Amino acid sequence: MEIERVQLQKHGDHGGMLIALEQDRNVPFEIRRVYYIFATQRDVHRGKHAHRHLHQLAVAVRGSVTFLLDDGSGPFEVVLNDPSQGLLMGRMVWRELYDFSDDCVLMVLADHLYDPADYITNYDDFLREVRGVVYPTEMVACQSA
């Protein structure tokens, strides 16, 4: 599940639409945290990090946003602009969010509570970790100088 676009089932009629997000049905993890991002300026880039353990499902419930994603095999873009589509992101996926529409509301479901220790905020560090590069002890000492 590292990165996967998912189609969410819509229910409705002439009176409106509904999409249910349910743990172990269309959300493949325990939902421990839900947050949403809104009122983001168009020229702002958000995210710019990866998670060592966290899994997330992102849904643009209104408007649109572009994700730049990288699982270590190279970056690519995904646009979310349909509330019936979600974006599953597993552990060790770099993400940057940008090109928010003025009306964008991005909802994110996560399988862990907020933990700053789970974040990798430097892209080069992320690439080293995701590719499993381990430095010999003497090189680590040299880098901290």
Short mmCIF file of N, CA and C in Angstrom, two decimals:
data_model
loop_
_atom_site.label_atom_id
_atom_site.label_comp_id
_atom_site.label_asym_id
_atom_site.label_seq_id
_atom_site.Cartn_x
_atom_site.Cartn_y
_atom_site.Cartn_z
N MET A 1 0.82 -1.20 0.00
CA MET A 1 0.00 0.00 0.00
C MET A 1 0.86 1.26 0.00
N GLU A 2 2.09 1.23 -0.29
CA GLU A 2 2.92 2.41 -0.08
C GLU A 2 2.30 3.68 -0.69
N ILE A 3 1.86 3.62 -1.93
CA ILE A 3 1.13 4.75 -2.54
C ILE A 3 0.05 4.14 -3.44
N GLU A 4 -1.20 4.53 -3.20
CA GLU A 4 -2.28 3.97 -4.00
C GLU A 4 -3.45 4.95 -4.05
N ARG A 5 -3.93 5.21 -5.25
CA ARG A 5 -5.16 6.00 -5.40
C ARG A 5 -6.33 5.04 -5.24
N VAL A 6 -7.32 5.42 -4.44
CA VAL A 6 -8.46 4.54 -4.19
C VAL A 6 -9.76 5.26 -4.55
N GLN A 7 -10.66 4.51 -5.15
CA GLN A 7 -11.99 5.02 -5.46
C GLN A 7 -12.89 4.72 -4.28
N LEU A 8 -13.56 5.73 -3.77
CA LEU A 8 -14.46 5.59 -2.63
C LEU A 8 -15.89 5.49 -3.15
N GLN A 9 -16.67 4.61 -2.56
CA GLN A 9 -18.03 4.37 -3.02
C GLN A 9 -18.94 5.52 -2.63
N LYS A 10 -19.64 6.06 -3.64
CA LYS A 10 -20.59 7.15 -3.42
C LYS A 10 -21.99 6.58 -3.24
N HIS A 11 -22.75 7.21 -2.35
CA HIS A 11 -24.15 6.87 -2.15
C HIS A 11 -24.93 8.17 -2.26
N GLY A 12 -26.06 8.13 -2.93
CA GLY A 12 -26.85 9.35 -3.01
C GLY A 12 -27.89 9.32 -4.09
N ASP A 13 -28.54 10.45 -4.21
CA ASP A 13 -29.58 10.63 -5.20
C ASP A 13 -29.68 12.12 -5.50
N HIS A 14 -30.81 12.57 -6.01
CA HIS A 14 -30.98 13.98 -6.36
C HIS A 14 -30.82 14.90 -5.16
N GLY A 15 -30.93 14.36 -3.95
CA GLY A 15 -30.83 15.17 -2.74
C GLY A 15 -29.42 15.40 -2.25
N GLY A 16 -28.44 14.66 -2.81
CA GLY A 16 -27.05 14.84 -2.40
C GLY A 16 -26.28 13.54 -2.35
N MET A 17 -25.01 13.66 -2.02
CA MET A 17 -24.11 12.50 -2.03
C MET A 17 -23.51 12.30 -0.64
N LEU A 18 -23.13 11.06 -0.36
CA LEU A 18 -22.50 10.70 0.89
C LEU A 18 -21.40 9.68 0.61
N ILE A 19 -20.27 9.82 1.28
CA ILE A 19 -19.21 8.83 1.25
C ILE A 19 -18.87 8.50 2.70
N ALA A 20 -18.87 7.22 3.03
CA ALA A 20 -18.52 6.77 4.38
C ALA A 20 -17.10 6.23 4.35
N LEU A 21 -16.31 6.64 5.32
CA LEU A 21 -14.96 6.10 5.50
C LEU A 21 -14.98 5.23 6.74
N GLU A 22 -14.69 3.94 6.56
CA GLU A 22 -14.82 2.99 7.64
C GLU A 22 -13.56 2.15 7.79
N GLN A 23 -13.10 2.10 9.01
CA GLN A 23 -11.92 1.31 9.35
C GLN A 23 -12.13 -0.14 8.93
N ASP A 24 -11.12 -0.71 8.30
CA ASP A 24 -11.10 -2.11 7.85
C ASP A 24 -12.11 -2.41 6.74
N ARG A 25 -12.81 -1.40 6.25
CA ARG A 25 -13.66 -1.60 5.06
C ARG A 25 -13.02 -0.89 3.88
N ASN A 26 -12.99 0.43 3.91
CA ASN A 26 -12.30 1.16 2.83
C ASN A 26 -11.13 1.98 3.36
N VAL A 27 -10.88 1.90 4.64
CA VAL A 27 -9.66 2.47 5.24
C VAL A 27 -8.90 1.28 5.83
N PRO A 28 -7.76 0.91 5.23
CA PRO A 28 -7.10 -0.34 5.60
C PRO A 28 -6.21 -0.25 6.85
N PHE A 29 -6.59 0.60 7.79
CA PHE A 29 -5.82 0.71 9.02
C PHE A 29 -6.73 1.26 10.13
N GLU A 30 -6.26 1.12 11.37
CA GLU A 30 -6.97 1.69 12.50
C GLU A 30 -6.88 3.21 12.43
N ILE A 31 -8.00 3.89 12.53
CA ILE A 31 -8.02 5.36 12.46
C ILE A 31 -7.78 5.90 13.86
N ARG A 32 -6.61 6.54 14.04
CA ARG A 32 -6.25 7.09 15.34
C ARG A 32 -6.27 8.62 15.35
N ARG A 33 -6.26 9.22 14.16
CA ARG A 33 -6.20 10.69 14.10
C ARG A 33 -6.83 11.14 12.78
N VAL A 34 -7.58 12.23 12.84
CA VAL A 34 -8.17 12.86 11.65
C VAL A 34 -7.88 14.35 11.75
N TYR A 35 -7.39 14.93 10.66
CA TYR A 35 -7.19 16.38 10.62
C TYR A 35 -7.52 16.87 9.23
N TYR A 36 -7.71 18.17 9.10
CA TYR A 36 -7.95 18.73 7.78
C TYR A 36 -7.21 20.05 7.62
N ILE A 37 -6.87 20.32 6.38
CA ILE A 37 -6.10 21.51 6.01
C ILE A 37 -7.02 22.36 5.14
N PHE A 38 -7.08 23.66 5.43
CA PHE A 38 -7.92 24.55 4.62
C PHE A 38 -7.34 25.96 4.67
N ALA A 39 -7.87 26.83 3.86
CA ALA A 39 -7.45 28.24 3.78
C ALA A 39 -5.94 28.36 3.50
N THR A 40 -5.43 27.45 2.68
CA THR A 40 -4.01 27.47 2.32
C THR A 40 -3.82 28.32 1.06
N GLN A 41 -2.87 29.21 1.11
CA GLN A 41 -2.60 30.08 -0.03
C GLN A 41 -2.03 29.27 -1.19
N ARG A 42 -2.33 29.68 -2.41
CA ARG A 42 -1.93 28.96 -3.61
C ARG A 42 -0.42 28.78 -3.73
N ASP A 43 0.37 29.75 -3.30
CA ASP A 43 1.82 29.68 -3.48
C ASP A 43 2.53 28.98 -2.32
N VAL A 44 1.79 28.41 -1.40
CA VAL A 44 2.37 27.74 -0.23
C VAL A 44 2.62 26.27 -0.54
N HIS A 45 3.78 25.77 -0.11
CA HIS A 45 4.10 24.35 -0.16
C HIS A 45 4.03 23.82 1.27
N ARG A 46 3.26 22.75 1.46
CA ARG A 46 3.12 22.13 2.78
C ARG A 46 3.69 20.73 2.72
N GLY A 47 3.74 20.11 3.87
CA GLY A 47 4.27 18.76 3.94
C GLY A 47 5.78 18.79 4.04
N LYS A 48 6.44 18.47 2.96
CA LYS A 48 7.91 18.44 2.90
C LYS A 48 8.45 17.52 3.98
N HIS A 49 7.92 16.30 4.03
CA HIS A 49 8.38 15.33 5.01
C HIS A 49 7.93 13.93 4.61
N ALA A 50 8.48 12.96 5.32
CA ALA A 50 8.04 11.57 5.24
C ALA A 50 7.82 11.08 6.66
N HIS A 51 7.14 9.95 6.78
CA HIS A 51 6.92 9.33 8.08
C HIS A 51 7.56 7.95 8.09
N ARG A 52 8.22 7.64 9.17
CA ARG A 52 8.86 6.33 9.30
C ARG A 52 7.83 5.21 9.49
N HIS A 53 6.71 5.49 10.15
CA HIS A 53 5.76 4.44 10.50
C HIS A 53 4.31 4.74 10.12
N LEU A 54 3.96 5.98 9.93
CA LEU A 54 2.57 6.40 9.75
C LEU A 54 2.02 6.01 8.38
N HIS A 55 0.75 5.58 8.38
CA HIS A 55 -0.02 5.37 7.15
C HIS A 55 -1.15 6.40 7.15
N GLN A 56 -1.47 6.93 5.97
CA GLN A 56 -2.49 7.97 5.87
C GLN A 56 -3.38 7.75 4.64
N LEU A 57 -4.59 8.25 4.75
CA LEU A 57 -5.51 8.35 3.63
C LEU A 57 -5.90 9.82 3.51
N ALA A 58 -5.61 10.43 2.36
CA ALA A 58 -5.94 11.84 2.13
C ALA A 58 -7.09 11.92 1.13
N VAL A 59 -8.02 12.84 1.40
CA VAL A 59 -9.17 13.07 0.51
C VAL A 59 -9.37 14.57 0.39
N ALA A 60 -9.38 15.07 -0.83
CA ALA A 60 -9.73 16.47 -1.06
C ALA A 60 -11.26 16.54 -1.06
N VAL A 61 -11.84 16.83 0.10
CA VAL A 61 -13.30 16.85 0.20
C VAL A 61 -13.89 18.04 -0.54
N ARG A 62 -13.04 19.02 -0.82
CA ARG A 62 -13.46 20.17 -1.62
C ARG A 62 -12.22 20.73 -2.31
N GLY A 63 -12.38 21.17 -3.56
CA GLY A 63 -11.28 21.79 -4.27
C GLY A 63 -10.23 20.80 -4.74
N SER A 64 -9.01 21.29 -4.89
CA SER A 64 -7.94 20.44 -5.42
C SER A 64 -6.60 20.80 -4.79
N VAL A 65 -5.70 19.82 -4.84
CA VAL A 65 -4.34 19.98 -4.34
C VAL A 65 -3.45 19.00 -5.11
N THR A 66 -2.20 19.39 -5.30
CA THR A 66 -1.23 18.52 -5.97
C THR A 66 -0.26 17.98 -4.93
N PHE A 67 0.00 16.68 -5.00
CA PHE A 67 0.99 16.01 -4.15
C PHE A 67 2.21 15.67 -5.01
N LEU A 68 3.38 15.96 -4.50
CA LEU A 68 4.61 15.43 -5.06
C LEU A 68 5.02 14.31 -4.12
N LEU A 69 5.07 13.09 -4.64
CA LEU A 69 5.33 11.90 -3.82
C LEU A 69 6.59 11.21 -4.28
N ASP A 70 7.29 10.59 -3.33
CA ASP A 70 8.48 9.80 -3.66
C ASP A 70 8.60 8.69 -2.63
N ASP A 71 8.64 7.45 -3.10
CA ASP A 71 8.84 6.30 -2.22
C ASP A 71 10.27 5.78 -2.30
N GLY A 72 11.15 6.61 -2.87
CA GLY A 72 12.54 6.23 -3.05
C GLY A 72 12.87 5.85 -4.47
N SER A 73 11.86 5.65 -5.30
CA SER A 73 12.10 5.28 -6.69
C SER A 73 12.01 6.47 -7.64
N GLY A 74 11.79 7.66 -7.09
CA GLY A 74 11.71 8.86 -7.90
C GLY A 74 10.40 9.58 -7.70
N PRO A 75 10.41 10.89 -7.78
CA PRO A 75 9.20 11.68 -7.52
C PRO A 75 8.19 11.64 -8.66
N PHE A 76 6.91 11.74 -8.29
CA PHE A 76 5.85 11.88 -9.27
C PHE A 76 4.71 12.66 -8.63
N GLU A 77 3.84 13.23 -9.46
CA GLU A 77 2.73 14.05 -8.99
C GLU A 77 1.42 13.30 -9.02
N VAL A 78 0.57 13.61 -8.06
CA VAL A 78 -0.80 13.13 -8.01
C VAL A 78 -1.67 14.33 -7.68
N VAL A 79 -2.72 14.54 -8.46
CA VAL A 79 -3.67 15.62 -8.19
C VAL A 79 -4.92 15.00 -7.56
N LEU A 80 -5.32 15.54 -6.43
CA LEU A 80 -6.59 15.16 -5.82
C LEU A 80 -7.57 16.30 -6.07
N ASN A 81 -8.68 15.98 -6.74
CA ASN A 81 -9.68 17.00 -7.07
C ASN A 81 -11.09 16.42 -7.13
N ASP A 82 -11.28 15.26 -6.51
CA ASP A 82 -12.56 14.57 -6.54
C ASP A 82 -12.79 13.98 -5.15
N PRO A 83 -13.85 14.37 -4.45
CA PRO A 83 -14.06 13.87 -3.09
C PRO A 83 -14.37 12.38 -3.02
N SER A 84 -14.55 11.73 -4.17
CA SER A 84 -14.78 10.28 -4.16
C SER A 84 -13.48 9.51 -4.44
N GLN A 85 -12.35 10.21 -4.44
CA GLN A 85 -11.06 9.54 -4.60
C GLN A 85 -10.17 9.86 -3.41
N GLY A 86 -9.49 8.85 -2.94
CA GLY A 86 -8.55 9.03 -1.85
C GLY A 86 -7.15 8.66 -2.29
N LEU A 87 -6.18 9.07 -1.49
CA LEU A 87 -4.79 8.75 -1.75
C LEU A 87 -4.22 8.08 -0.51
N LEU A 88 -3.93 6.79 -0.63
CA LEU A 88 -3.31 6.04 0.46
C LEU A 88 -1.80 6.21 0.38
N MET A 89 -1.20 6.59 1.50
CA MET A 89 0.25 6.74 1.58
C MET A 89 0.74 5.92 2.76
N GLY A 90 1.62 4.98 2.46
CA GLY A 90 2.20 4.15 3.50
C GLY A 90 3.41 4.82 4.13
N ARG A 91 4.12 4.05 4.90
CA ARG A 91 5.32 4.54 5.57
C ARG A 91 6.41 4.83 4.53
N MET A 92 7.31 5.73 4.89
CA MET A 92 8.46 6.07 4.07
C MET A 92 8.07 6.58 2.67
N VAL A 93 7.12 7.50 2.66
CA VAL A 93 6.74 8.19 1.41
C VAL A 93 6.93 9.68 1.65
N TRP A 94 7.82 10.29 0.88
CA TRP A 94 8.03 11.73 0.94
C TRP A 94 6.83 12.40 0.30
N ARG A 95 6.34 13.48 0.92
CA ARG A 95 5.21 14.20 0.33
C ARG A 95 5.39 15.70 0.47
N GLU A 96 5.06 16.37 -0.63
CA GLU A 96 4.95 17.83 -0.63
C GLU A 96 3.60 18.15 -1.24
N LEU A 97 2.90 19.11 -0.66
CA LEU A 97 1.58 19.51 -1.13
C LEU A 97 1.64 20.95 -1.60
N TYR A 98 1.06 21.22 -2.75
CA TYR A 98 1.09 22.57 -3.30
C TYR A 98 -0.04 22.74 -4.31
N ASP A 99 -0.11 23.92 -4.88
CA ASP A 99 -1.14 24.26 -5.87
C ASP A 99 -2.54 24.02 -5.30
N PHE A 100 -2.75 24.49 -4.08
CA PHE A 100 -4.06 24.38 -3.44
C PHE A 100 -5.04 25.32 -4.13
N SER A 101 -6.22 24.82 -4.46
CA SER A 101 -7.26 25.73 -4.96
C SER A 101 -7.74 26.58 -3.79
N ASP A 102 -8.34 27.73 -4.10
CA ASP A 102 -8.80 28.64 -3.05
C ASP A 102 -9.78 27.98 -2.09
N ASP A 103 -10.56 27.02 -2.59
CA ASP A 103 -11.59 26.39 -1.77
C ASP A 103 -11.18 25.02 -1.23
N CYS A 104 -9.90 24.67 -1.34
CA CYS A 104 -9.47 23.32 -0.97
C CYS A 104 -9.63 23.03 0.52
N VAL A 105 -10.25 21.89 0.79
CA VAL A 105 -10.28 21.32 2.14
C VAL A 105 -9.76 19.89 1.99
N LEU A 106 -8.60 19.64 2.57
CA LEU A 106 -7.97 18.32 2.48
C LEU A 106 -8.09 17.64 3.83
N MET A 107 -8.78 16.49 3.85
CA MET A 107 -8.94 15.71 5.08
C MET A 107 -7.96 14.54 5.04
N VAL A 108 -7.33 14.28 6.19
CA VAL A 108 -6.35 13.20 6.27
C VAL A 108 -6.69 12.32 7.48
N LEU A 109 -6.75 11.01 7.24
CA LEU A 109 -6.93 10.03 8.29
C LEU A 109 -5.58 9.35 8.50
N ALA A 110 -5.21 9.10 9.76
CA ALA A 110 -3.91 8.52 10.07
C ALA A 110 -4.06 7.38 11.07
N ASP A 111 -3.10 6.45 11.03
CA ASP A 111 -3.16 5.30 11.92
C ASP A 111 -2.38 5.48 13.22
N HIS A 112 -1.79 6.64 13.43
CA HIS A 112 -1.09 6.94 14.70
C HIS A 112 -1.41 8.37 15.12
N LEU A 113 -1.25 8.63 16.39
CA LEU A 113 -1.35 9.99 16.89
C LEU A 113 -0.11 10.76 16.45
N TYR A 114 -0.17 12.07 16.54
CA TYR A 114 0.96 12.92 16.16
C TYR A 114 2.19 12.54 16.99
N ASP A 115 3.32 12.34 16.29
CA ASP A 115 4.58 12.01 16.95
C ASP A 115 5.71 12.66 16.16
N PRO A 116 6.29 13.75 16.66
CA PRO A 116 7.34 14.43 15.90
C PRO A 116 8.55 13.55 15.61
N ALA A 117 8.79 12.51 16.40
CA ALA A 117 9.92 11.62 16.16
C ALA A 117 9.73 10.76 14.91
N ASP A 118 8.50 10.66 14.42
CA ASP A 118 8.20 9.86 13.23
C ASP A 118 8.51 10.60 11.93
N TYR A 119 8.77 11.89 12.01
CA TYR A 119 8.97 12.72 10.82
C TYR A 119 10.42 12.69 10.34
N ILE A 120 10.59 12.65 9.02
CA ILE A 120 11.87 12.91 8.36
C ILE A 120 11.65 14.19 7.55
N THR A 121 12.33 15.27 7.90
CA THR A 121 12.05 16.56 7.28
C THR A 121 13.14 17.02 6.32
N ASN A 122 14.16 16.21 6.14
CA ASN A 122 15.22 16.53 5.19
C ASN A 122 15.17 15.49 4.07
N TYR A 123 15.03 15.95 2.82
CA TYR A 123 14.85 15.03 1.69
C TYR A 123 16.05 14.11 1.50
N ASP A 124 17.26 14.63 1.66
CA ASP A 124 18.45 13.78 1.51
C ASP A 124 18.49 12.70 2.59
N ASP A 125 18.13 13.05 3.82
CA ASP A 125 18.06 12.06 4.89
C ASP A 125 17.01 10.99 4.57
N PHE A 126 15.88 11.43 4.04
CA PHE A 126 14.83 10.49 3.64
C PHE A 126 15.37 9.50 2.60
N LEU A 127 16.04 10.03 1.57
CA LEU A 127 16.56 9.13 0.53
C LEU A 127 17.53 8.12 1.11
N ARG A 128 18.39 8.55 2.01
CA ARG A 128 19.33 7.61 2.64
C ARG A 128 18.58 6.52 3.42
N GLU A 129 17.58 6.93 4.19
CA GLU A 129 16.83 5.95 4.99
C GLU A 129 16.02 5.00 4.13
N VAL A 130 15.31 5.53 3.16
CA VAL A 130 14.43 4.69 2.36
C VAL A 130 15.24 3.72 1.50
N ARG A 131 16.43 4.10 1.12
CA ARG A 131 17.28 3.22 0.32
C ARG A 131 18.15 2.32 1.18
N GLY A 132 18.03 2.47 2.51
CA GLY A 132 18.75 1.59 3.42
C GLY A 132 20.24 1.83 3.48
N VAL A 133 20.66 3.06 3.19
CA VAL A 133 22.08 3.37 3.24
C VAL A 133 22.49 3.54 4.69
N VAL A 134 23.47 2.77 5.11
CA VAL A 134 23.98 2.85 6.48
C VAL A 134 25.43 3.28 6.39
N TYR A 135 25.77 4.33 7.11
CA TYR A 135 27.14 4.83 7.10
C TYR A 135 27.98 4.08 8.12
N PRO A 136 29.24 3.77 7.78
CA PRO A 136 30.13 3.21 8.80
C PRO A 136 30.29 4.21 9.94
N THR A 137 30.57 3.71 11.12
CA THR A 137 30.66 4.54 12.33
C THR A 137 31.59 5.73 12.14
N GLU A 138 32.74 5.51 11.51
CA GLU A 138 33.69 6.61 11.35
C GLU A 138 33.15 7.71 10.44
N MET A 139 32.27 7.39 9.47
CA MET A 139 31.69 8.41 8.60
C MET A 139 30.63 9.22 9.36
N VAL A 140 29.89 8.58 10.23
CA VAL A 140 28.88 9.28 11.01
C VAL A 140 29.55 10.32 11.88
N ALA A 141 30.65 9.96 12.50
CA ALA A 141 31.40 10.89 13.35
C ALA A 141 31.89 12.07 12.54
N CYS A 142 32.33 11.82 11.32
CA CYS A 142 32.84 12.90 10.47
C CYS A 142 31.72 13.87 10.10
N GLN A 143 30.50 13.35 9.88
CA GLN A 143 29.40 14.21 9.46
C GLN A 143 28.90 15.10 10.57
N SER A 144 29.10 14.73 11.82
CA SER A 144 28.57 15.54 12.91
C SER A 144 29.51 16.70 13.26
N ALA A 145 30.67 16.74 12.65
CA ALA A 145 31.64 17.82 12.95
C ALA A 145 31.26 19.09 12.26
#
